[in-house]
PDB file of N, CA, C and O in Angstrom:
ATOM      1  N   MET Q   1      36.028 112.988  62.894  1.00 59.00           N
ATOM      2  CA  MET Q   1      36.928 112.646  63.983  1.00 59.00           C
ATOM      3  C   MET Q   1      37.700 111.367  63.672  1.00 59.00           C
ATOM      4  O   MET Q   1      38.888 111.303  63.897  1.00 59.00           O
ATOM      5  N   LYS Q   2      37.004 110.353  63.148  1.00 68.00           N
ATOM      6  CA  LYS Q   2      37.666 109.085  62.874  1.00 68.00           C
ATOM      7  C   LYS Q   2      38.683 109.216  61.747  1.00 68.00           C
ATOM      8  O   LYS Q   2      39.697 108.541  61.763  1.00 68.00           O
ATOM      9  N   LYS Q   3      38.396 110.081  60.786  1.00 70.00           N
ATOM     10  CA  LYS Q   3      39.364 110.295  59.713  1.00 70.00           C
ATOM     11  C   LYS Q   3      40.632 110.927  60.264  1.00 70.00           C
ATOM     12  O   LYS Q   3      41.727 110.626  59.808  1.00 70.00           O
ATOM     13  N   HIS Q   4      40.475 111.786  61.268  1.00 69.00           N
ATOM     14  CA  HIS Q   4      41.642 112.390  61.901  1.00 69.00           C
ATOM     15  C   HIS Q   4      42.454 111.324  62.626  1.00 69.00           C
ATOM     16  O   HIS Q   4      43.682 111.360  62.609  1.00 69.00           O
ATOM     17  N   ASN Q   5      41.765 110.373  63.252  1.00 71.00           N
ATOM     18  CA  ASN Q   5      42.465 109.263  63.910  1.00 71.00           C
ATOM     19  C   ASN Q   5      43.253 108.455  62.891  1.00 71.00           C
ATOM     20  O   ASN Q   5      44.386 108.061  63.158  1.00 71.00           O
ATOM     21  N   PHE Q   6      42.663 108.193  61.748  1.00 68.00           N
ATOM     22  CA  PHE Q   6      43.336 107.425  60.707  1.00 68.00           C
ATOM     23  C   PHE Q   6      44.600 108.139  60.257  1.00 68.00           C
ATOM     24  O   PHE Q   6      45.660 107.531  60.128  1.00 68.00           O
ATOM     25  N   ILE Q   7      44.500 109.429  60.034  1.00 68.00           N
ATOM     26  CA  ILE Q   7      45.674 110.198  59.616  1.00 68.00           C
ATOM     27  C   ILE Q   7      46.739 110.168  60.700  1.00 68.00           C
ATOM     28  O   ILE Q   7      47.922 109.972  60.406  1.00 68.00           O
ATOM     29  N   LEU Q   8      46.327 110.312  61.953  1.00 63.00           N
ATOM     30  CA  LEU Q   8      47.276 110.263  63.052  1.00 63.00           C
ATOM     31  C   LEU Q   8      47.939 108.896  63.147  1.00 63.00           C
ATOM     32  O   LEU Q   8      49.145 108.800  63.368  1.00 63.00           O
ATOM     33  N   ILE Q   9      47.179 107.851  62.935  1.00 69.00           N
ATOM     34  CA  ILE Q   9      47.733 106.495  62.951  1.00 69.00           C
ATOM     35  C   ILE Q   9      48.780 106.336  61.858  1.00 69.00           C
ATOM     36  O   ILE Q   9      49.851 105.776  62.086  1.00 69.00           O
ATOM     37  N   LEU Q  10      48.475 106.832  60.672  1.00 65.00           N
ATOM     38  CA  LEU Q  10      49.435 106.741  59.579  1.00 65.00           C
ATOM     39  C   LEU Q  10      50.711 107.513  59.897  1.00 65.00           C
ATOM     40  O   LEU Q  10      51.813 107.049  59.595  1.00 65.00           O
ATOM     41  N   LEU Q  11      50.555 108.663  60.534  1.00 60.00           N
ATOM     42  CA  LEU Q  11      51.734 109.425  60.921  1.00 60.00           C
ATOM     43  C   LEU Q  11      52.557 108.681  61.966  1.00 60.00           C
ATOM     44  O   LEU Q  11      53.788 108.690  61.909  1.00 60.00           O
ATOM     45  N   ILE Q  12      51.881 108.032  62.898  1.00 64.00           N
ATOM     46  CA  ILE Q  12      52.587 107.238  63.905  1.00 64.00           C
ATOM     47  C   ILE Q  12      53.363 106.124  63.226  1.00 64.00           C
ATOM     48  O   ILE Q  12      54.519 105.863  63.556  1.00 64.00           O
ATOM     49  N   LEU Q  13      52.735 105.466  62.272  1.00 62.00           N
ATOM     50  CA  LEU Q  13      53.432 104.420  61.527  1.00 62.00           C
ATOM     51  C   LEU Q  13      54.676 104.970  60.858  1.00 62.00           C
ATOM     52  O   LEU Q  13      55.735 104.345  60.872  1.00 62.00           O
ATOM     53  N   PHE Q  14      54.546 106.126  60.275  1.00 58.00           N
ATOM     54  CA  PHE Q  14      55.664 106.730  59.575  1.00 58.00           C
ATOM     55  C   PHE Q  14      56.782 107.117  60.535  1.00 58.00           C
ATOM     56  O   PHE Q  14      57.955 106.860  60.284  1.00 58.00           O
ATOM     57  N   VAL Q  15      56.427 107.683  61.681  1.00 53.00           N
ATOM     58  CA  VAL Q  15      57.417 108.127  62.655  1.00 53.00           C
ATOM     59  C   VAL Q  15      58.113 106.945  63.320  1.00 53.00           C
ATOM     60  O   VAL Q  15      59.324 106.958  63.532  1.00 53.00           O
ATOM     61  N   CYS Q  16      57.369 105.913  63.641  1.00 56.00           N
ATOM     62  CA  CYS Q  16      57.959 104.741  64.296  1.00 56.00           C
ATOM     63  C   CYS Q  16      59.006 104.106  63.401  1.00 56.00           C
ATOM     64  O   CYS Q  16      60.054 103.686  63.884  1.00 56.00           O
ATOM     65  N   GLY Q  17      58.704 103.978  62.135  1.00 52.00           N
ATOM     66  CA  GLY Q  17      59.662 103.596  61.134  1.00 52.00           C
ATOM     67  C   GLY Q  17      60.466 102.328  61.330  1.00 52.00           C
ATOM     68  O   GLY Q  17      61.520 102.183  60.742  1.00 52.00           O
ATOM     69  N   CYS Q  18      60.021 101.419  62.130  1.00 48.00           N
ATOM     70  CA  CYS Q  18      60.752 100.169  62.308  1.00 48.00           C
ATOM     71  C   CYS Q  18      60.467  99.273  61.110  1.00 48.00           C
ATOM     72  O   CYS Q  18      59.377  98.760  60.964  1.00 48.00           O
ATOM     73  N   ALA Q  19      61.452  99.087  60.247  1.00 43.00           N
ATOM     74  CA  ALA Q  19      61.265  98.323  59.023  1.00 43.00           C
ATOM     75  C   ALA Q  19      61.267  96.827  59.329  1.00 43.00           C
ATOM     76  O   ALA Q  19      62.306  96.220  59.508  1.00 43.00           O
ATOM     77  N   LYS Q  20      60.093  96.251  59.397  1.00 45.00           N
ATOM     78  CA  LYS Q  20      59.952  94.835  59.714  1.00 45.00           C
ATOM     79  C   LYS Q  20      58.872  94.244  58.823  1.00 45.00           C
ATOM     80  O   LYS Q  20      58.130  94.945  58.188  1.00 45.00           O
ATOM     81  N   SER Q  21      58.769  92.941  58.837  1.00 58.00           N
ATOM     82  CA  SER Q  21      57.660  92.301  58.148  1.00 58.00           C
ATOM     83  C   SER Q  21      56.446  92.318  59.083  1.00 58.00           C
ATOM     84  O   SER Q  21      56.553  92.681  60.248  1.00 58.00           O
ATOM     85  N   TRP Q  22      55.330  91.897  58.565  1.00 77.00           N
ATOM     86  CA  TRP Q  22      54.105  91.880  59.369  1.00 77.00           C
ATOM     87  C   TRP Q  22      54.125  90.682  60.316  1.00 77.00           C
ATOM     88  O   TRP Q  22      53.425  89.703  60.121  1.00 77.00           O
ATOM     89  N   GLU Q  23      54.932  90.767  61.320  1.00 84.00           N
ATOM     90  CA  GLU Q  23      54.990  89.740  62.353  1.00 84.00           C
ATOM     91  C   GLU Q  23      54.044  90.114  63.478  1.00 84.00           C
ATOM     92  O   GLU Q  23      53.550  91.235  63.549  1.00 84.00           O
ATOM     93  N   GLU Q  24      53.819  89.192  64.377  1.00 89.00           N
ATOM     94  CA  GLU Q  24      52.887  89.428  65.483  1.00 89.00           C
ATOM     95  C   GLU Q  24      53.292  90.641  66.314  1.00 89.00           C
ATOM     96  O   GLU Q  24      52.441  91.429  66.726  1.00 89.00           O
ATOM     97  N   ALA Q  25      54.572  90.807  66.561  1.00 78.00           N
ATOM     98  CA  ALA Q  25      55.038  91.964  67.344  1.00 78.00           C
ATOM     99  C   ALA Q  25      54.675  93.274  66.645  1.00 78.00           C
ATOM    100  O   ALA Q  25      54.301  94.254  67.299  1.00 78.00           O
ATOM    101  N   ASP Q  26      54.761  93.292  65.317  1.00 80.00           N
ATOM    102  CA  ASP Q  26      54.407  94.488  64.552  1.00 80.00           C
ATOM    103  C   ASP Q  26      52.910  94.758  64.621  1.00 80.00           C
ATOM    104  O   ASP Q  26      52.487  95.907  64.746  1.00 80.00           O
ATOM    105  N   ARG Q  27      52.142  93.710  64.537  1.00 87.00           N
ATOM    106  CA  ARG Q  27      50.684  93.872  64.647  1.00 87.00           C
ATOM    107  C   ARG Q  27      50.323  94.446  66.011  1.00 87.00           C
ATOM    108  O   ARG Q  27      49.496  95.358  66.111  1.00 87.00           O
ATOM    109  N   GLN Q  28      50.938  93.916  67.051  1.00 86.00           N
ATOM    110  CA  GLN Q  28      50.652  94.395  68.408  1.00 86.00           C
ATOM    111  C   GLN Q  28      51.099  95.847  68.584  1.00 86.00           C
ATOM    112  O   GLN Q  28      50.413  96.641  69.226  1.00 86.00           O
ATOM    113  N   GLU Q  29      52.224  96.200  68.000  1.00 79.00           N
ATOM    114  CA  GLU Q  29      52.702  97.581  68.075  1.00 79.00           C
ATOM    115  C   GLU Q  29      51.725  98.523  67.374  1.00 79.00           C
ATOM    116  O   GLU Q  29      51.402  99.601  67.885  1.00 79.00           O
ATOM    117  N   PHE Q  30      51.230  98.115  66.208  1.00 82.00           N
ATOM    118  CA  PHE Q  30      50.262  98.941  65.497  1.00 82.00           C
ATOM    119  C   PHE Q  30      48.991  99.115  66.331  1.00 82.00           C
ATOM    120  O   PHE Q  30      48.484 100.228  66.478  1.00 82.00           O
ATOM    121  N   ILE Q  31      48.481  98.025  66.889  1.00 86.00           N
ATOM    122  CA  ILE Q  31      47.254  98.093  67.700  1.00 86.00           C
ATOM    123  C   ILE Q  31      47.461  99.025  68.890  1.00 86.00           C
ATOM    124  O   ILE Q  31      46.606  99.858  69.198  1.00 86.00           O
ATOM    125  N   SER Q  32      48.592  98.908  69.544  1.00 86.00           N
ATOM    126  CA  SER Q  32      48.896  99.761  70.689  1.00 86.00           C
ATOM    127  C   SER Q  32      48.941 101.232  70.284  1.00 86.00           C
ATOM    128  O   SER Q  32      48.340 102.088  70.932  1.00 86.00           O
ATOM    129  N   ASP Q  33      49.651 101.539  69.204  1.00 83.00           N
ATOM    130  CA  ASP Q  33      49.743 102.914  68.719  1.00 83.00           C
ATOM    131  C   ASP Q  33      48.376 103.440  68.304  1.00 83.00           C
ATOM    132  O   ASP Q  33      48.023 104.580  68.589  1.00 83.00           O
ATOM    133  N   CYS Q  34      47.614 102.601  67.653  1.00 85.00           N
ATOM    134  CA  CYS Q  34      46.273 102.989  67.212  1.00 85.00           C
ATOM    135  C   CYS Q  34      45.387 103.334  68.407  1.00 85.00           C
ATOM    136  O   CYS Q  34      44.690 104.339  68.407  1.00 85.00           O
ATOM    137  N   GLN Q  35      45.442 102.515  69.427  1.00 91.00           N
ATOM    138  CA  GLN Q  35      44.617 102.760  70.608  1.00 91.00           C
ATOM    139  C   GLN Q  35      45.063 104.009  71.365  1.00 91.00           C
ATOM    140  O   GLN Q  35      44.248 104.672  71.994  1.00 91.00           O
ATOM    141  N   LEU Q  36      46.339 104.345  71.277  1.00 91.00           N
ATOM    142  CA  LEU Q  36      46.826 105.585  71.890  1.00 91.00           C
ATOM    143  C   LEU Q  36      46.213 106.816  71.228  1.00 91.00           C
ATOM    144  O   LEU Q  36      46.150 107.879  71.831  1.00 91.00           O
ATOM    145  N   THR Q  37      45.770 106.674  69.978  1.00 89.00           N
ATOM    146  CA  THR Q  37      45.149 107.786  69.263  1.00 89.00           C
ATOM    147  C   THR Q  37      43.628 107.732  69.370  1.00 89.00           C
ATOM    148  O   THR Q  37      42.929 108.271  68.520  1.00 89.00           O
ATOM    149  N   GLN Q  38      43.142 107.066  70.414  1.00 89.00           N
ATOM    150  CA  GLN Q  38      41.715 106.970  70.708  1.00 89.00           C
ATOM    151  C   GLN Q  38      40.955 106.028  69.783  1.00 89.00           C
ATOM    152  O   GLN Q  38      39.732 106.079  69.711  1.00 89.00           O
ATOM    153  N   GLY Q  39      41.666 105.169  69.067  1.00 89.00           N
ATOM    154  CA  GLY Q  39      41.004 104.180  68.225  1.00 89.00           C
ATOM    155  C   GLY Q  39      40.474 103.038  69.082  1.00 89.00           C
ATOM    156  O   GLY Q  39      41.110 102.639  70.050  1.00 89.00           O
ATOM    157  N   THR Q  40      39.323 102.530  68.720  1.00 91.00           N
ATOM    158  CA  THR Q  40      38.799 101.367  69.422  1.00 91.00           C
ATOM    159  C   THR Q  40      39.543 100.129  68.941  1.00 91.00           C
ATOM    160  O   THR Q  40      40.141 100.133  67.863  1.00 91.00           O
ATOM    161  N   GLU Q  41      39.501  99.075  69.725  1.00 90.00           N
ATOM    162  CA  GLU Q  41      40.186  97.853  69.321  1.00 90.00           C
ATOM    163  C   GLU Q  41      39.647  97.334  67.992  1.00 90.00           C
ATOM    164  O   GLU Q  41      40.415  96.942  67.112  1.00 90.00           O
ATOM    165  N   ALA Q  42      38.340  97.373  67.829  1.00 93.00           N
ATOM    166  CA  ALA Q  42      37.728  96.888  66.590  1.00 93.00           C
ATOM    167  C   ALA Q  42      38.169  97.721  65.393  1.00 93.00           C
ATOM    168  O   ALA Q  42      38.501  97.182  64.327  1.00 93.00           O
ATOM    169  N   MET Q  43      38.185  99.044  65.545  1.00 93.00           N
ATOM    170  CA  MET Q  43      38.593  99.908  64.454  1.00 93.00           C
ATOM    171  C   MET Q  43      40.066  99.680  64.115  1.00 93.00           C
ATOM    172  O   MET Q  43      40.446  99.596  62.940  1.00 93.00           O
ATOM    173  N   CYS Q  44      40.905  99.551  65.133  1.00 91.00           N
ATOM    174  CA  CYS Q  44      42.340  99.332  64.911  1.00 91.00           C
ATOM    175  C   CYS Q  44      42.589  98.006  64.198  1.00 91.00           C
ATOM    176  O   CYS Q  44      43.421  97.931  63.290  1.00 91.00           O
ATOM    177  N   LEU Q  45      41.884  96.961  64.599  1.00 92.00           N
ATOM    178  CA  LEU Q  45      42.035  95.660  63.946  1.00 92.00           C
ATOM    179  C   LEU Q  45      41.585  95.727  62.490  1.00 92.00           C
ATOM    180  O   LEU Q  45      42.196  95.129  61.610  1.00 92.00           O
ATOM    181  N   CYS Q  46      40.524  96.472  62.248  1.00 93.00           N
ATOM    182  CA  CYS Q  46      40.016  96.630  60.893  1.00 93.00           C
ATOM    183  C   CYS Q  46      41.037  97.358  60.014  1.00 93.00           C
ATOM    184  O   CYS Q  46      41.340  96.923  58.904  1.00 93.00           O
ATOM    185  N   ILE Q  47      41.592  98.458  60.515  1.00 90.00           N
ATOM    186  CA  ILE Q  47      42.585  99.217  59.751  1.00 90.00           C
ATOM    187  C   ILE Q  47      43.827  98.365  59.533  1.00 90.00           C
ATOM    188  O   ILE Q  47      44.409  98.364  58.440  1.00 90.00           O
ATOM    189  N   LEU Q  48      44.234  97.610  60.547  1.00 90.00           N
ATOM    190  CA  LEU Q  48      45.384  96.720  60.405  1.00 90.00           C
ATOM    191  C   LEU Q  48      45.140  95.714  59.284  1.00 90.00           C
ATOM    192  O   LEU Q  48      46.017  95.462  58.456  1.00 90.00           O
ATOM    193  N   SER Q  49      43.951  95.170  59.235  1.00 91.00           N
ATOM    194  CA  SER Q  49      43.607  94.219  58.183  1.00 91.00           C
ATOM    195  C   SER Q  49      43.722  94.876  56.804  1.00 91.00           C
ATOM    196  O   SER Q  49      44.238  94.271  55.858  1.00 91.00           O
ATOM    197  N   CYS Q  50      43.260  96.113  56.693  1.00 90.00           N
ATOM    198  CA  CYS Q  50      43.374  96.841  55.424  1.00 90.00           C
ATOM    199  C   CYS Q  50      44.836  97.039  55.046  1.00 90.00           C
ATOM    200  O   CYS Q  50      45.220  96.838  53.892  1.00 90.00           O
ATOM    201  N   LEU Q  51      45.646  97.431  56.016  1.00 89.00           N
ATOM    202  CA  LEU Q  51      47.067  97.639  55.750  1.00 89.00           C
ATOM    203  C   LEU Q  51      47.743  96.348  55.316  1.00 89.00           C
ATOM    204  O   LEU Q  51      48.521  96.335  54.359  1.00 89.00           O
ATOM    205  N   GLU Q  52      47.442  95.257  56.010  1.00 89.00           N
ATOM    206  CA  GLU Q  52      48.058  93.983  55.675  1.00 89.00           C
ATOM    207  C   GLU Q  52      47.637  93.486  54.297  1.00 89.00           C
ATOM    208  O   GLU Q  52      48.429  92.851  53.604  1.00 89.00           O
ATOM    209  N   SER Q  53      46.412  93.782  53.910  1.00 87.00           N
ATOM    210  CA  SER Q  53      45.964  93.329  52.590  1.00 87.00           C
ATOM    211  C   SER Q  53      46.550  94.184  51.464  1.00 87.00           C
ATOM    212  O   SER Q  53      46.695  93.721  50.340  1.00 87.00           O
ATOM    213  N   GLU Q  54      46.909  95.406  51.776  1.00 85.00           N
ATOM    214  CA  GLU Q  54      47.427  96.321  50.755  1.00 85.00           C
ATOM    215  C   GLU Q  54      48.951  96.287  50.641  1.00 85.00           C
ATOM    216  O   GLU Q  54      49.496  96.457  49.554  1.00 85.00           O
ATOM    217  N   TYR Q  55      49.618  96.090  51.741  1.00 81.00           N
ATOM    218  CA  TYR Q  55      51.081  96.144  51.776  1.00 81.00           C
ATOM    219  C   TYR Q  55      51.641  94.816  52.225  1.00 81.00           C
ATOM    220  O   TYR Q  55      51.140  94.208  53.163  1.00 81.00           O
ATOM    221  N   GLU Q  56      52.710  94.391  51.584  1.00 76.00           N
ATOM    222  CA  GLU Q  56      53.258  93.074  51.880  1.00 76.00           C
ATOM    223  C   GLU Q  56      54.101  93.046  53.143  1.00 76.00           C
ATOM    224  O   GLU Q  56      54.404  91.976  53.652  1.00 76.00           O
ATOM    225  N   SER Q  57      54.469  94.199  53.650  1.00 72.00           N
ATOM    226  CA  SER Q  57      55.249  94.240  54.877  1.00 72.00           C
ATOM    227  C   SER Q  57      55.007  95.556  55.603  1.00 72.00           C
ATOM    228  O   SER Q  57      54.509  96.527  55.019  1.00 72.00           O
ATOM    229  N   TYR Q  58      55.411  95.586  56.841  1.00 70.00           N
ATOM    230  CA  TYR Q  58      55.324  96.798  57.655  1.00 70.00           C
ATOM    231  C   TYR Q  58      56.184  97.893  57.019  1.00 70.00           C
ATOM    232  O   TYR Q  58      55.764  99.038  56.908  1.00 70.00           O
ATOM    233  N   GLU Q  59      57.354  97.521  56.579  1.00 71.00           N
ATOM    234  CA  GLU Q  59      58.255  98.466  55.932  1.00 71.00           C
ATOM    235  C   GLU Q  59      57.611  99.081  54.694  1.00 71.00           C
ATOM    236  O   GLU Q  59      57.685 100.290  54.470  1.00 71.00           O
ATOM    237  N   SER Q  60      56.958  98.261  53.912  1.00 76.00           N
ATOM    238  CA  SER Q  60      56.296  98.744  52.711  1.00 76.00           C
ATOM    239  C   SER Q  60      55.194  99.752  53.049  1.00 76.00           C
ATOM    240  O   SER Q  60      55.068 100.793  52.396  1.00 76.00           O
ATOM    241  N   ALA Q  61      54.411  99.469  54.065  1.00 76.00           N
ATOM    242  CA  ALA Q  61      53.356 100.401  54.476  1.00 76.00           C
ATOM    243  C   ALA Q  61      53.954 101.717  54.948  1.00 76.00           C
ATOM    244  O   ALA Q  61      53.489 102.796  54.578  1.00 76.00           O
ATOM    245  N   LEU Q  62      54.988 101.637  55.767  1.00 72.00           N
ATOM    246  CA  LEU Q  62      55.621 102.854  56.279  1.00 72.00           C
ATOM    247  C   LEU Q  62      56.207 103.705  55.170  1.00 72.00           C
ATOM    248  O   LEU Q  62      56.125 104.934  55.206  1.00 72.00           O
ATOM    249  N   ASN Q  63      56.794 103.055  54.194  1.00 81.00           N
ATOM    250  CA  ASN Q  63      57.452 103.793  53.119  1.00 81.00           C
ATOM    251  C   ASN Q  63      56.489 104.318  52.064  1.00 81.00           C
ATOM    252  O   ASN Q  63      56.771 105.332  51.448  1.00 81.00           O
ATOM    253  N   ASN Q  64      55.385 103.639  51.854  1.00 82.00           N
ATOM    254  CA  ASN Q  64      54.517 103.999  50.732  1.00 82.00           C
ATOM    255  C   ASN Q  64      53.308 104.851  51.082  1.00 82.00           C
ATOM    256  O   ASN Q  64      52.879 105.648  50.250  1.00 82.00           O
ATOM    257  N   ILE Q  65      52.741 104.693  52.238  1.00 79.00           N
ATOM    258  CA  ILE Q  65      51.533 105.462  52.563  1.00 79.00           C
ATOM    259  C   ILE Q  65      51.780 106.969  52.524  1.00 79.00           C
ATOM    260  O   ILE Q  65      51.023 107.691  51.890  1.00 79.00           O
ATOM    261  N   PRO Q  66      52.841 107.465  53.162  1.00 76.00           N
ATOM    262  CA  PRO Q  66      53.011 108.924  53.163  1.00 76.00           C
ATOM    263  C   PRO Q  66      53.387 109.517  51.814  1.00 76.00           C
ATOM    264  O   PRO Q  66      53.198 110.700  51.594  1.00 76.00           O
ATOM    265  N   THR Q  67      53.916 108.711  50.897  1.00 73.00           N
ATOM    266  CA  THR Q  67      54.451 109.270  49.655  1.00 73.00           C
ATOM    267  C   THR Q  67      53.648 108.932  48.409  1.00 73.00           C
ATOM    268  O   THR Q  67      53.970 109.418  47.336  1.00 73.00           O
ATOM    269  N   SER Q  68      52.631 108.098  48.516  1.00 69.00           N
ATOM    270  CA  SER Q  68      51.902 107.704  47.318  1.00 69.00           C
ATOM    271  C   SER Q  68      50.411 107.953  47.476  1.00 69.00           C
ATOM    272  O   SER Q  68      49.912 108.153  48.570  1.00 69.00           O
ATOM    273  N   LYS Q  69      49.749 107.917  46.351  1.00 75.00           N
ATOM    274  CA  LYS Q  69      48.295 107.985  46.393  1.00 75.00           C
ATOM    275  C   LYS Q  69      47.778 106.644  46.880  1.00 75.00           C
ATOM    276  O   LYS Q  69      48.225 105.594  46.427  1.00 75.00           O
ATOM    277  N   VAL Q  70      46.848 106.693  47.801  1.00 76.00           N
ATOM    278  CA  VAL Q  70      46.262 105.463  48.321  1.00 76.00           C
ATOM    279  C   VAL Q  70      45.167 105.045  47.354  1.00 76.00           C
ATOM    280  O   VAL Q  70      44.326 105.853  46.967  1.00 76.00           O
ATOM    281  N   ASN Q  71      45.186 103.770  46.948  1.00 79.00           N
ATOM    282  CA  ASN Q  71      44.205 103.334  45.950  1.00 79.00           C
ATOM    283  C   ASN Q  71      42.797 103.274  46.526  1.00 79.00           C
ATOM    284  O   ASN Q  71      42.601 103.258  47.736  1.00 79.00           O
ATOM    285  N   SER Q  72      41.820 103.246  45.647  1.00 84.00           N
ATOM    286  CA  SER Q  72      40.419 103.310  46.074  1.00 84.00           C
ATOM    287  C   SER Q  72      39.993 102.085  46.872  1.00 84.00           C
ATOM    288  O   SER Q  72      39.167 102.206  47.777  1.00 84.00           O
ATOM    289  N   ASN Q  73      40.545 100.915  46.577  1.00 86.00           N
ATOM    290  CA  ASN Q  73      40.192  99.727  47.361  1.00 86.00           C
ATOM    291  C   ASN Q  73      40.622  99.881  48.813  1.00 86.00           C
ATOM    292  O   ASN Q  73      39.907  99.495  49.730  1.00 86.00           O
ATOM    293  N   PHE Q  74      41.804 100.443  49.013  1.00 83.00           N
ATOM    294  CA  PHE Q  74      42.297 100.665  50.374  1.00 83.00           C
ATOM    295  C   PHE Q  74      41.426 101.696  51.083  1.00 83.00           C
ATOM    296  O   PHE Q  74      41.045 101.508  52.229  1.00 83.00           O
ATOM    297  N   LYS Q  75      41.087 102.776  50.394  1.00 85.00           N
ATOM    298  CA  LYS Q  75      40.222 103.804  50.983  1.00 85.00           C
ATOM    299  C   LYS Q  75      38.870 103.215  51.369  1.00 85.00           C
ATOM    300  O   LYS Q  75      38.346 103.485  52.443  1.00 85.00           O
ATOM    301  N   ASP Q  76      38.303 102.395  50.487  1.00 90.00           N
ATOM    302  CA  ASP Q  76      37.017 101.761  50.775  1.00 90.00           C
ATOM    303  C   ASP Q  76      37.115 100.853  51.992  1.00 90.00           C
ATOM    304  O   ASP Q  76      36.221 100.842  52.839  1.00 90.00           O
ATOM    305  N   CYS Q  77      38.206 100.103  52.074  1.00 91.00           N
ATOM    306  CA  CYS Q  77      38.410  99.218  53.205  1.00 91.00           C
ATOM    307  C   CYS Q  77      38.454 100.015  54.509  1.00 91.00           C
ATOM    308  O   CYS Q  77      37.785  99.671  55.485  1.00 91.00           O
ATOM    309  N   VAL Q  78      39.232 101.072  54.531  1.00 86.00           N
ATOM    310  CA  VAL Q  78      39.367 101.895  55.742  1.00 86.00           C
ATOM    311  C   VAL Q  78      38.050 102.583  56.076  1.00 86.00           C
ATOM    312  O   VAL Q  78      37.668 102.667  57.251  1.00 86.00           O
ATOM    313  N   ASN Q  79      37.320 103.029  55.082  1.00 90.00           N
ATOM    314  CA  ASN Q  79      36.026 103.682  55.343  1.00 90.00           C
ATOM    315  C   ASN Q  79      35.036 102.720  56.002  1.00 90.00           C
ATOM    316  O   ASN Q  79      34.203 103.143  56.786  1.00 90.00           O
ATOM    317  N   ARG Q  80      35.141 101.439  55.687  1.00 92.00           N
ATOM    318  CA  ARG Q  80      34.266 100.461  56.329  1.00 92.00           C
ATOM    319  C   ARG Q  80      34.626 100.243  57.798  1.00 92.00           C
ATOM    320  O   ARG Q  80      33.822  99.708  58.552  1.00 92.00           O
ATOM    321  N   CYS Q  81      35.810 100.673  58.189  1.00 88.00           N
ATOM    322  CA  CYS Q  81      36.258 100.512  59.577  1.00 88.00           C
ATOM    323  C   CYS Q  81      35.600 101.522  60.509  1.00 88.00           C
ATOM    324  O   CYS Q  81      35.617 101.347  61.714  1.00 88.00           O
ATOM    325  N   GLU Q  82      35.070 102.577  59.991  1.00 77.00           N
ATOM    326  CA  GLU Q  82      34.519 103.655  60.820  1.00 77.00           C
ATOM    327  C   GLU Q  82      33.212 103.317  61.433  1.00 77.00           C
ATOM    328  O   GLU Q  82      32.362 102.708  61.147  1.00 77.00           O
TER     329      GLU Q  82
END
């Protein structure tokens, strides 16, 4: 179930598509979208931390997650969020 939430969150990120840097407003938008997909606040914050450590900007995450292989460090980070 949680893996499905993660995939849904990534799709939301892709659909929202607002190309911005990782500013506070972007973090809050991600948390809000994540919680709409039944993610807990703790899980959403954890996934956000993984995204921020892997991608230098919101735009980079939106553009790269759907089209590239996600590296094992990122997968491990997200798996610890569950």
